[in-house]
Amino acid sequence: MTLRLQEFVDLLSYNTFGLPAKARWFAELFSEEDVWRAHGMAKNLGLPVYFLGGGSNVLLASDINALVLKISIPGMQIVPSDESPEILWLEAQAGELWQDAVAYSLEQGFAGLENLSLIPGTVGAAPVQNIGAYGVELSEVLHSLTVFDWKEGRTYELACAECNFAYRDSLFKADPGRWLILKVRLRLYSDLQKLHLDYGAIRSELLARGIDHPTPKDVGDVVCTIRQARLPDPKVLGNAGSFFKNPVITAEQAEQLRAKYPKVVCYPQTDGRVKLAAAWLIDQAGWKGFREGDAGVHRQQALVLVNYGQATGAEILRLARRIQEDVVQKFGVALEMEPVVF
Ligand code: FAD
Ligand code: NAP
């Protein structure tokens, strides 16, 4: 099958912010053969590329004068691992929806992915920012992945330790357009003692449901319920989840901040540094609920920037920069954007 190369494609329905932007060139890839074809085509035409999954962590700031490749390679299966009999691997291709992979593993009764339930987007994008939620990060469950190096035109297997994972960061996020993730291998556990129940309202919500000995699926269901109650649904209100990362500062800086603002929300890290709740800083700076035109800050979630309908990427970006400047001025803390700006 030949690759369908399209011109001037409107990406509005391809990003959860619902932002208008046109891709000069666009193609959807359904197989590894398509990846090779697209690679040859882009090389011949001399086109830079952008990889796109579900568009839930991108900010389309303007039209894109490049080849946008929507990664839709399907397939997943659970296979035995060579690690131990209690560990299996879920091998999932990049184009599967992350939540489908989570649901599939939980339906089979395996633990591992339950705290990462209901994160939008695709499997292939999950390693890019080392997705995390409810006290678990992808790097804790990822065994290895297969990646296509766009620069060299070669496929590699990378072990988890080779991906430079950090808080919402990785090798892949640092070098966009180079590493196309094709497949991931995730650890699933038949040992149900490994459940993480201590974050936020997970335990209390389980108890409220009368569940003393939860299954992984019980935990996944609870996480879905908590998320649905707290986070805006992009189908209703355009957004890309948390817009800023939680800043991590030195213990000394945190102490100075606490002296000035005793209520500042701090989470001590294992390396001695301190993570601040970016939402608290934005809220205290007075931005929660702010709206200018159709670009705004969510009324309940200060970390979430929203598109009320007709906002452009440039307007969202302008708002984000105003918030960053204000927070630096008020608290001396730099906020880093989480979505990737195209
Ligand atoms: P896209 O937005 O399409 O792409 C994101 C980046 O990954 C881009 O740089 C893109 O080039 C790159 N990319 C995409 N596919 C590939 C591939 N196959 N190979 C290489 N690079 C690729 N994130 C969290 O970490 N935790 C959360 O709890 C969370 N909750 C969210 C809730 C909401 C309501 C929303 C809208 C977003 C949330 N996010 C969260 C952010 C987002 O869902 C994740 O970052 C997700 O992994 C992005 O997947 P995607 O397929 O939509 O990626
Ligand atoms: P929340 O539970 O109200 O917590 C607010 C912030 O405080 C979070 O950012 C979280 O950091 C931090 N926090 C809370 N309890 C913590 C603990 N016990 N230890 C360390 N840090 C703690 O946040 P929420 O907005 O409802 O989101 C719930 C979870 O989903 C969080 O893990 C959040 O990261 C994730 N989420 C992420 C996105 C995204 O786009 N990235 C969007 C929605 C939700 P962490 O973010 O480091 O966990």
Short mmCIF file of N, CA, C and O in Angstrom, two decimals, residues 84-190:
data_model
loop_
_atom_site.label_atom_id
_atom_site.label_comp_id
_atom_site.label_asym_id
_atom_site.label_seq_id
_atom_site.Cartn_x
_atom_site.Cartn_y
_atom_site.Cartn_z
N SER A 84 11.22 -12.82 35.30
CA SER A 84 10.81 -13.75 36.35
C SER A 84 9.41 -14.25 35.99
O SER A 84 8.71 -13.60 35.20
N PRO A 85 8.96 -15.38 36.55
CA PRO A 85 7.64 -15.91 36.19
C PRO A 85 6.51 -14.96 36.60
O PRO A 85 5.43 -14.99 36.02
N GLU A 86 6.76 -14.09 37.62
CA GLU A 86 5.69 -13.16 38.08
C GLU A 86 5.57 -11.94 37.18
O GLU A 86 4.63 -11.16 37.32
N ILE A 87 6.54 -11.75 36.32
CA ILE A 87 6.50 -10.57 35.44
C ILE A 87 6.20 -10.99 34.01
O ILE A 87 6.82 -11.91 33.48
N LEU A 88 5.20 -10.31 33.42
CA LEU A 88 4.93 -10.50 31.99
C LEU A 88 5.18 -9.19 31.28
O LEU A 88 5.29 -8.14 31.93
N TRP A 89 5.27 -9.23 29.98
CA TRP A 89 5.44 -7.98 29.23
C TRP A 89 4.22 -7.72 28.38
O TRP A 89 3.71 -8.63 27.70
N LEU A 90 3.76 -6.48 28.43
CA LEU A 90 2.76 -6.03 27.47
C LEU A 90 3.54 -5.34 26.36
O LEU A 90 4.16 -4.30 26.59
N GLU A 91 3.50 -5.95 25.19
CA GLU A 91 4.16 -5.32 24.03
C GLU A 91 3.09 -4.57 23.26
O GLU A 91 2.12 -5.17 22.80
N ALA A 92 3.26 -3.27 23.16
CA ALA A 92 2.22 -2.46 22.50
C ALA A 92 2.87 -1.55 21.46
O ALA A 92 3.92 -0.95 21.71
N GLN A 93 2.21 -1.46 20.32
CA GLN A 93 2.72 -0.61 19.23
C GLN A 93 2.34 0.85 19.50
O GLN A 93 1.36 1.14 20.19
N ALA A 94 3.10 1.74 18.87
CA ALA A 94 2.99 3.17 19.18
C ALA A 94 1.61 3.77 18.96
O ALA A 94 1.21 4.69 19.67
N GLY A 95 0.85 3.25 17.99
CA GLY A 95 -0.42 3.90 17.66
C GLY A 95 -1.60 3.50 18.53
O GLY A 95 -2.70 4.06 18.39
N GLU A 96 -1.40 2.53 19.43
CA GLU A 96 -2.51 2.15 20.33
C GLU A 96 -2.78 3.28 21.32
O GLU A 96 -1.85 4.00 21.72
N LEU A 97 -4.02 3.41 21.73
CA LEU A 97 -4.32 4.40 22.77
C LEU A 97 -3.78 3.90 24.10
O LEU A 97 -3.91 2.71 24.43
N TRP A 98 -3.16 4.79 24.85
CA TRP A 98 -2.58 4.42 26.14
C TRP A 98 -3.65 3.78 27.03
O TRP A 98 -3.43 2.73 27.64
N GLN A 99 -4.82 4.39 27.09
CA GLN A 99 -5.86 3.86 27.98
C GLN A 99 -6.32 2.47 27.54
O GLN A 99 -6.69 1.65 28.37
N ASP A 100 -6.28 2.17 26.25
CA ASP A 100 -6.65 0.82 25.79
C ASP A 100 -5.63 -0.20 26.30
O ASP A 100 -5.99 -1.31 26.70
N ALA A 101 -4.35 0.20 26.30
CA ALA A 101 -3.31 -0.71 26.79
C ALA A 101 -3.49 -0.94 28.31
O ALA A 101 -3.40 -2.07 28.79
N VAL A 102 -3.80 0.14 29.03
CA VAL A 102 -4.02 0.02 30.48
C VAL A 102 -5.23 -0.90 30.74
O VAL A 102 -5.14 -1.86 31.52
N ALA A 103 -6.33 -0.61 30.05
CA ALA A 103 -7.57 -1.39 30.28
C ALA A 103 -7.35 -2.86 29.94
O ALA A 103 -7.81 -3.75 30.67
N TYR A 104 -6.63 -3.13 28.86
CA TYR A 104 -6.36 -4.51 28.44
C TYR A 104 -5.60 -5.26 29.55
O TYR A 104 -5.96 -6.37 29.92
N SER A 105 -4.57 -4.60 30.12
CA SER A 105 -3.78 -5.27 31.16
C SER A 105 -4.61 -5.50 32.43
O SER A 105 -4.49 -6.53 33.08
N LEU A 106 -5.46 -4.53 32.75
CA LEU A 106 -6.27 -4.65 33.98
C LEU A 106 -7.36 -5.72 33.82
O LEU A 106 -7.66 -6.46 34.76
N GLU A 107 -7.92 -5.80 32.62
CA GLU A 107 -8.94 -6.84 32.38
C GLU A 107 -8.35 -8.24 32.52
O GLU A 107 -9.06 -9.17 32.91
N GLN A 108 -7.04 -8.39 32.22
CA GLN A 108 -6.40 -9.71 32.37
C GLN A 108 -5.97 -9.94 33.83
O GLN A 108 -5.38 -10.97 34.13
N GLY A 109 -6.18 -8.94 34.70
CA GLY A 109 -5.88 -9.12 36.13
C GLY A 109 -4.47 -8.74 36.53
O GLY A 109 -4.05 -9.02 37.66
N PHE A 110 -3.71 -8.10 35.65
CA PHE A 110 -2.32 -7.77 35.98
C PHE A 110 -2.20 -6.39 36.61
O PHE A 110 -2.95 -5.47 36.28
N ALA A 111 -1.21 -6.27 37.51
CA ALA A 111 -0.91 -4.98 38.13
C ALA A 111 0.21 -4.30 37.36
O ALA A 111 0.93 -4.93 36.59
N GLY A 112 0.36 -2.99 37.57
CA GLY A 112 1.46 -2.25 36.96
C GLY A 112 1.02 -0.91 36.41
O GLY A 112 1.63 0.11 36.68
N LEU A 113 -0.09 -0.91 35.66
CA LEU A 113 -0.46 0.32 34.94
C LEU A 113 -1.64 1.05 35.56
O LEU A 113 -2.04 2.10 35.07
N GLU A 114 -2.21 0.51 36.66
CA GLU A 114 -3.49 1.03 37.17
C GLU A 114 -3.44 2.52 37.55
O GLU A 114 -4.40 3.25 37.30
N ASN A 115 -2.33 2.98 38.14
CA ASN A 115 -2.29 4.40 38.55
C ASN A 115 -2.18 5.33 37.34
O ASN A 115 -2.42 6.53 37.46
N LEU A 116 -1.82 4.77 36.20
CA LEU A 116 -1.66 5.58 34.98
C LEU A 116 -2.92 5.50 34.11
O LEU A 116 -2.87 5.77 32.91
N SER A 117 -4.04 5.13 34.74
CA SER A 117 -5.32 5.03 34.02
C SER A 117 -5.77 6.39 33.51
O SER A 117 -5.55 7.42 34.16
N LEU A 118 -6.42 6.33 32.35
CA LEU A 118 -7.14 7.47 31.75
C LEU A 118 -6.25 8.65 31.31
O LEU A 118 -6.75 9.76 31.13
N ILE A 119 -4.95 8.41 31.16
CA ILE A 119 -4.11 9.47 30.58
C ILE A 119 -4.36 9.44 29.08
O ILE A 119 -4.26 8.40 28.44
N PRO A 120 -4.73 10.59 28.50
CA PRO A 120 -5.03 10.59 27.06
C PRO A 120 -3.78 10.32 26.23
O PRO A 120 -2.66 10.39 26.73
N GLY A 121 -3.99 10.05 24.95
CA GLY A 121 -2.87 9.94 24.03
C GLY A 121 -2.50 8.50 23.71
O GLY A 121 -3.20 7.55 24.07
N THR A 122 -1.38 8.37 23.02
CA THR A 122 -0.97 7.08 22.48
C THR A 122 0.17 6.44 23.29
O THR A 122 0.86 7.11 24.06
N VAL A 123 0.34 5.16 23.04
CA VAL A 123 1.43 4.40 23.67
C VAL A 123 2.79 4.99 23.27
O VAL A 123 3.68 5.15 24.08
N GLY A 124 2.92 5.36 21.99
CA GLY A 124 4.22 5.83 21.49
C GLY A 124 4.66 7.14 22.11
O GLY A 124 5.86 7.42 22.21
N ALA A 125 3.70 7.96 22.53
CA ALA A 125 4.06 9.25 23.13
C ALA A 125 4.33 9.12 24.63
O ALA A 125 4.94 10.02 25.23
N ALA A 126 3.88 8.03 25.24
CA ALA A 126 4.00 7.91 26.71
C ALA A 126 5.44 8.05 27.21
O ALA A 126 5.69 8.73 28.22
N PRO A 127 6.44 7.46 26.52
CA PRO A 127 7.82 7.64 27.02
C PRO A 127 8.35 9.06 26.79
O PRO A 127 9.33 9.44 27.44
N VAL A 128 7.77 9.80 25.86
CA VAL A 128 8.35 11.10 25.49
C VAL A 128 8.45 12.00 26.71
O VAL A 128 9.49 12.60 26.97
N GLN A 129 7.37 12.09 27.48
CA GLN A 129 7.50 12.91 28.69
C GLN A 129 7.43 12.04 29.95
O GLN A 129 7.13 12.52 31.02
N ASN A 130 7.71 10.72 29.76
CA ASN A 130 7.72 9.84 30.93
C ASN A 130 6.44 10.09 31.74
O ASN A 130 6.49 10.53 32.88
N ILE A 131 5.31 9.79 31.12
CA ILE A 131 4.01 10.14 31.74
C ILE A 131 3.95 9.67 33.20
O ILE A 131 4.49 8.63 33.55
N GLY A 132 3.27 10.46 33.99
CA GLY A 132 3.18 10.13 35.41
C GLY A 132 1.86 10.59 35.98
O GLY A 132 1.28 11.58 35.51
N ALA A 133 1.39 9.86 36.96
CA ALA A 133 0.18 10.27 37.69
C ALA A 133 0.01 9.38 38.91
O ALA A 133 0.40 8.22 38.91
N TYR A 134 -0.55 9.97 39.95
CA TYR A 134 -0.90 9.26 41.16
C TYR A 134 0.28 8.44 41.71
O TYR A 134 0.14 7.28 42.10
N GLY A 135 1.47 9.12 41.68
CA GLY A 135 2.64 8.53 42.33
C GLY A 135 3.41 7.51 41.51
O GLY A 135 4.34 6.89 42.03
N VAL A 136 3.05 7.30 40.24
CA VAL A 136 3.77 6.33 39.41
C VAL A 136 4.19 7.01 38.11
O VAL A 136 3.44 7.81 37.55
N GLU A 137 5.40 6.67 37.66
CA GLU A 137 5.86 7.18 36.35
C GLU A 137 6.08 6.01 35.41
O GLU A 137 6.40 4.89 35.84
N LEU A 138 5.96 6.29 34.12
CA LEU A 138 6.15 5.24 33.11
C LEU A 138 7.48 4.51 33.30
O LEU A 138 7.56 3.29 33.14
N SER A 139 8.54 5.28 33.63
CA SER A 139 9.88 4.68 33.75
C SER A 139 9.91 3.56 34.79
O SER A 139 10.80 2.72 34.75
N GLU A 140 8.93 3.52 35.70
CA GLU A 140 8.90 2.46 36.71
C GLU A 140 8.34 1.16 36.16
O GLU A 140 8.51 0.10 36.76
N VAL A 141 7.65 1.23 35.03
CA VAL A 141 7.03 0.01 34.47
C VAL A 141 7.56 -0.33 33.07
O VAL A 141 7.23 -1.38 32.52
N LEU A 142 8.38 0.55 32.51
CA LEU A 142 8.88 0.29 31.16
C LEU A 142 10.12 -0.61 31.22
O LEU A 142 11.07 -0.30 31.93
N HIS A 143 10.08 -1.70 30.47
CA HIS A 143 11.27 -2.55 30.39
C HIS A 143 12.19 -2.05 29.29
O HIS A 143 13.38 -1.82 29.51
N SER A 144 11.65 -1.82 28.09
CA SER A 144 12.47 -1.40 26.96
C SER A 144 11.55 -0.92 25.85
O SER A 144 10.33 -1.07 25.94
N LEU A 145 12.13 -0.35 24.81
CA LEU A 145 11.31 0.08 23.67
C LEU A 145 12.09 -0.01 22.37
O LEU A 145 13.32 -0.12 22.37
N THR A 146 11.34 0.01 21.28
CA THR A 146 11.95 0.00 19.95
C THR A 146 11.77 1.38 19.35
O THR A 146 10.67 1.94 19.39
N VAL A 147 12.86 1.92 18.84
CA VAL A 147 12.80 3.29 18.35
C VAL A 147 13.47 3.38 16.98
O VAL A 147 14.43 2.66 16.70
N PHE A 148 12.89 4.21 16.12
CA PHE A 148 13.48 4.45 14.80
C PHE A 148 14.21 5.78 14.86
O PHE A 148 13.62 6.81 15.20
N ASP A 149 15.49 5.75 14.56
CA ASP A 149 16.30 6.97 14.58
C ASP A 149 16.17 7.64 13.21
O ASP A 149 16.73 7.18 12.22
N TRP A 150 15.39 8.74 13.19
CA TRP A 150 15.09 9.40 11.92
C TRP A 150 16.34 9.98 11.27
O TRP A 150 16.48 10.04 10.06
N LYS A 151 17.31 10.37 12.11
CA LYS A 151 18.53 10.98 11.59
C LYS A 151 19.39 9.93 10.87
O LYS A 151 19.88 10.16 9.77
N GLU A 152 19.52 8.77 11.50
CA GLU A 152 20.40 7.73 10.94
C GLU A 152 19.65 6.74 10.05
O GLU A 152 20.28 5.94 9.36
N GLY A 153 18.30 6.74 10.13
CA GLY A 153 17.54 5.77 9.37
C GLY A 153 17.76 4.34 9.85
O GLY A 153 17.93 3.42 9.07
N ARG A 154 17.79 4.17 11.20
CA ARG A 154 18.03 2.84 11.78
C ARG A 154 17.09 2.58 12.95
O ARG A 154 16.65 3.51 13.61
N THR A 155 16.82 1.30 13.18
CA THR A 155 15.97 0.93 14.32
C THR A 155 16.83 0.41 15.46
O THR A 155 17.78 -0.34 15.22
N TYR A 156 16.52 0.85 16.70
CA TYR A 156 17.28 0.41 17.87
C TYR A 156 16.33 -0.15 18.93
O TYR A 156 15.17 0.26 19.01
N GLU A 157 16.87 -1.03 19.77
CA GLU A 157 16.20 -1.42 21.01
C GLU A 157 16.86 -0.63 22.13
O GLU A 157 18.10 -0.62 22.21
N LEU A 158 16.08 0.07 22.94
CA LEU A 158 16.67 0.81 24.06
C LEU A 158 16.13 0.25 25.37
O LEU A 158 14.91 0.09 25.53
N ALA A 159 17.03 -0.02 26.31
CA ALA A 159 16.60 -0.41 27.66
C ALA A 159 16.11 0.84 28.37
O ALA A 159 16.51 1.96 28.02
N CYS A 160 15.27 0.65 29.38
CA CYS A 160 14.72 1.78 30.12
C CYS A 160 15.83 2.74 30.58
O CYS A 160 15.71 3.96 30.43
N ALA A 161 16.93 2.18 31.07
CA ALA A 161 18.01 3.01 31.63
C ALA A 161 18.67 3.89 30.56
O ALA A 161 19.35 4.86 30.90
N GLU A 162 18.48 3.54 29.29
CA GLU A 162 19.12 4.32 28.22
C GLU A 162 18.26 5.49 27.75
O GLU A 162 18.65 6.24 26.86
N CYS A 163 17.05 5.63 28.30
CA CYS A 163 16.11 6.65 27.80
C CYS A 163 16.23 7.99 28.53
O CYS A 163 15.43 8.90 28.26
N ASN A 164 17.16 8.12 29.48
CA ASN A 164 17.36 9.37 30.24
C ASN A 164 16.06 9.90 30.85
O ASN A 164 15.77 11.09 30.78
N PHE A 165 15.29 9.01 31.44
CA PHE A 165 14.03 9.45 32.01
C PHE A 165 14.24 10.32 33.25
O PHE A 165 15.12 10.05 34.07
N ALA A 166 13.44 11.37 33.33
CA ALA A 166 13.40 12.22 34.53
C ALA A 166 11.94 12.68 34.69
O ALA A 166 11.08 12.24 33.92
N TYR A 167 11.69 13.57 35.63
CA TYR A 167 10.33 14.05 35.86
C TYR A 167 9.79 14.72 34.60
O TYR A 167 10.31 15.76 34.19
N ARG A 168 8.82 14.08 33.95
CA ARG A 168 8.18 14.58 32.70
C ARG A 168 9.21 14.89 31.62
O ARG A 168 9.08 15.87 30.88
N ASP A 169 10.26 14.05 31.54
CA ASP A 169 11.32 14.33 30.58
C ASP A 169 12.01 13.03 30.16
O ASP A 169 11.95 12.02 30.87
N SER A 170 12.67 13.08 29.00
CA SER A 170 13.36 11.91 28.46
C SER A 170 14.31 12.34 27.35
O SER A 170 14.29 13.48 26.89
N LEU A 171 15.08 11.37 26.89
CA LEU A 171 15.92 11.52 25.70
C LEU A 171 15.11 12.02 24.51
O LEU A 171 15.57 12.85 23.73
N PHE A 172 13.88 11.51 24.39
CA PHE A 172 13.05 11.77 23.20
C PHE A 172 12.50 13.20 23.21
O PHE A 172 12.38 13.83 22.18
N LYS A 173 12.17 13.69 24.40
CA LYS A 173 11.62 15.05 24.50
C LYS A 173 12.71 16.07 24.18
O LYS A 173 12.43 17.14 23.64
N ALA A 174 13.96 15.70 24.50
CA ALA A 174 15.06 16.64 24.34
C ALA A 174 15.46 16.81 22.87
O ALA A 174 16.13 17.76 22.52
N ASP A 175 15.04 15.86 22.00
CA ASP A 175 15.50 15.91 20.61
C ASP A 175 14.32 15.60 19.67
O ASP A 175 14.29 14.56 19.00
N PRO A 176 13.34 16.53 19.60
CA PRO A 176 12.13 16.21 18.83
C PRO A 176 12.43 16.03 17.34
O PRO A 176 13.32 16.67 16.81
N GLY A 177 11.69 15.12 16.69
CA GLY A 177 11.90 14.88 15.26
C GLY A 177 13.00 13.87 14.98
O GLY A 177 13.26 13.54 13.84
N ARG A 178 13.68 13.41 16.04
CA ARG A 178 14.75 12.42 15.79
C ARG A 178 14.29 10.99 16.10
O ARG A 178 14.45 10.09 15.30
N TRP A 179 13.72 10.80 17.29
CA TRP A 179 13.42 9.44 17.75
C TRP A 179 11.93 9.14 17.57
O TRP A 179 11.10 9.75 18.23
N LEU A 180 11.64 8.21 16.69
CA LEU A 180 10.24 7.80 16.53
C LEU A 180 10.05 6.48 17.28
O LEU A 180 10.62 5.44 16.90
N ILE A 181 9.27 6.54 18.35
CA ILE A 181 9.05 5.33 19.14
C ILE A 181 8.04 4.44 18.41
O ILE A 181 6.96 4.89 18.02
N LEU A 182 8.43 3.18 18.20
CA LEU A 182 7.60 2.25 17.43
C LEU A 182 6.83 1.31 18.35
O LEU A 182 5.68 0.97 18.07
N LYS A 183 7.48 0.87 19.42
CA LYS A 183 6.88 -0.17 20.26
C LYS A 183 7.43 -0.08 21.67
O LYS A 183 8.62 0.26 21.84
N VAL A 184 6.60 -0.34 22.67
CA VAL A 184 7.11 -0.37 24.05
C VAL A 184 6.85 -1.75 24.67
O VAL A 184 5.96 -2.47 24.25
N ARG A 185 7.68 -2.07 25.66
CA ARG A 185 7.53 -3.32 26.41
C ARG A 185 7.33 -2.94 27.87
O ARG A 185 8.24 -2.36 28.50
N LEU A 186 6.12 -3.17 28.39
CA LEU A 186 5.78 -2.73 29.75
C LEU A 186 5.69 -3.92 30.69
O LEU A 186 5.16 -4.98 30.30
N ARG A 187 6.20 -3.72 31.91
CA ARG A 187 6.15 -4.82 32.89
C ARG A 187 4.76 -4.91 33.53
O ARG A 187 4.24 -3.92 34.04
N LEU A 188 4.21 -6.11 33.52
CA LEU A 188 2.96 -6.36 34.24
C LEU A 188 3.26 -7.39 35.32
O LEU A 188 4.08 -8.29 35.12
N TYR A 189 2.59 -7.24 36.45
CA TYR A 189 2.89 -8.12 37.59
C TYR A 189 1.69 -8.98 37.94
O TYR A 189 0.56 -8.48 38.03
N SER A 190 1.97 -10.28 38.18
CA SER A 190 0.89 -11.12 38.70
C SER A 190 0.88 -11.04 40.23
O SER A 190 -0.08 -11.44 40.88
#
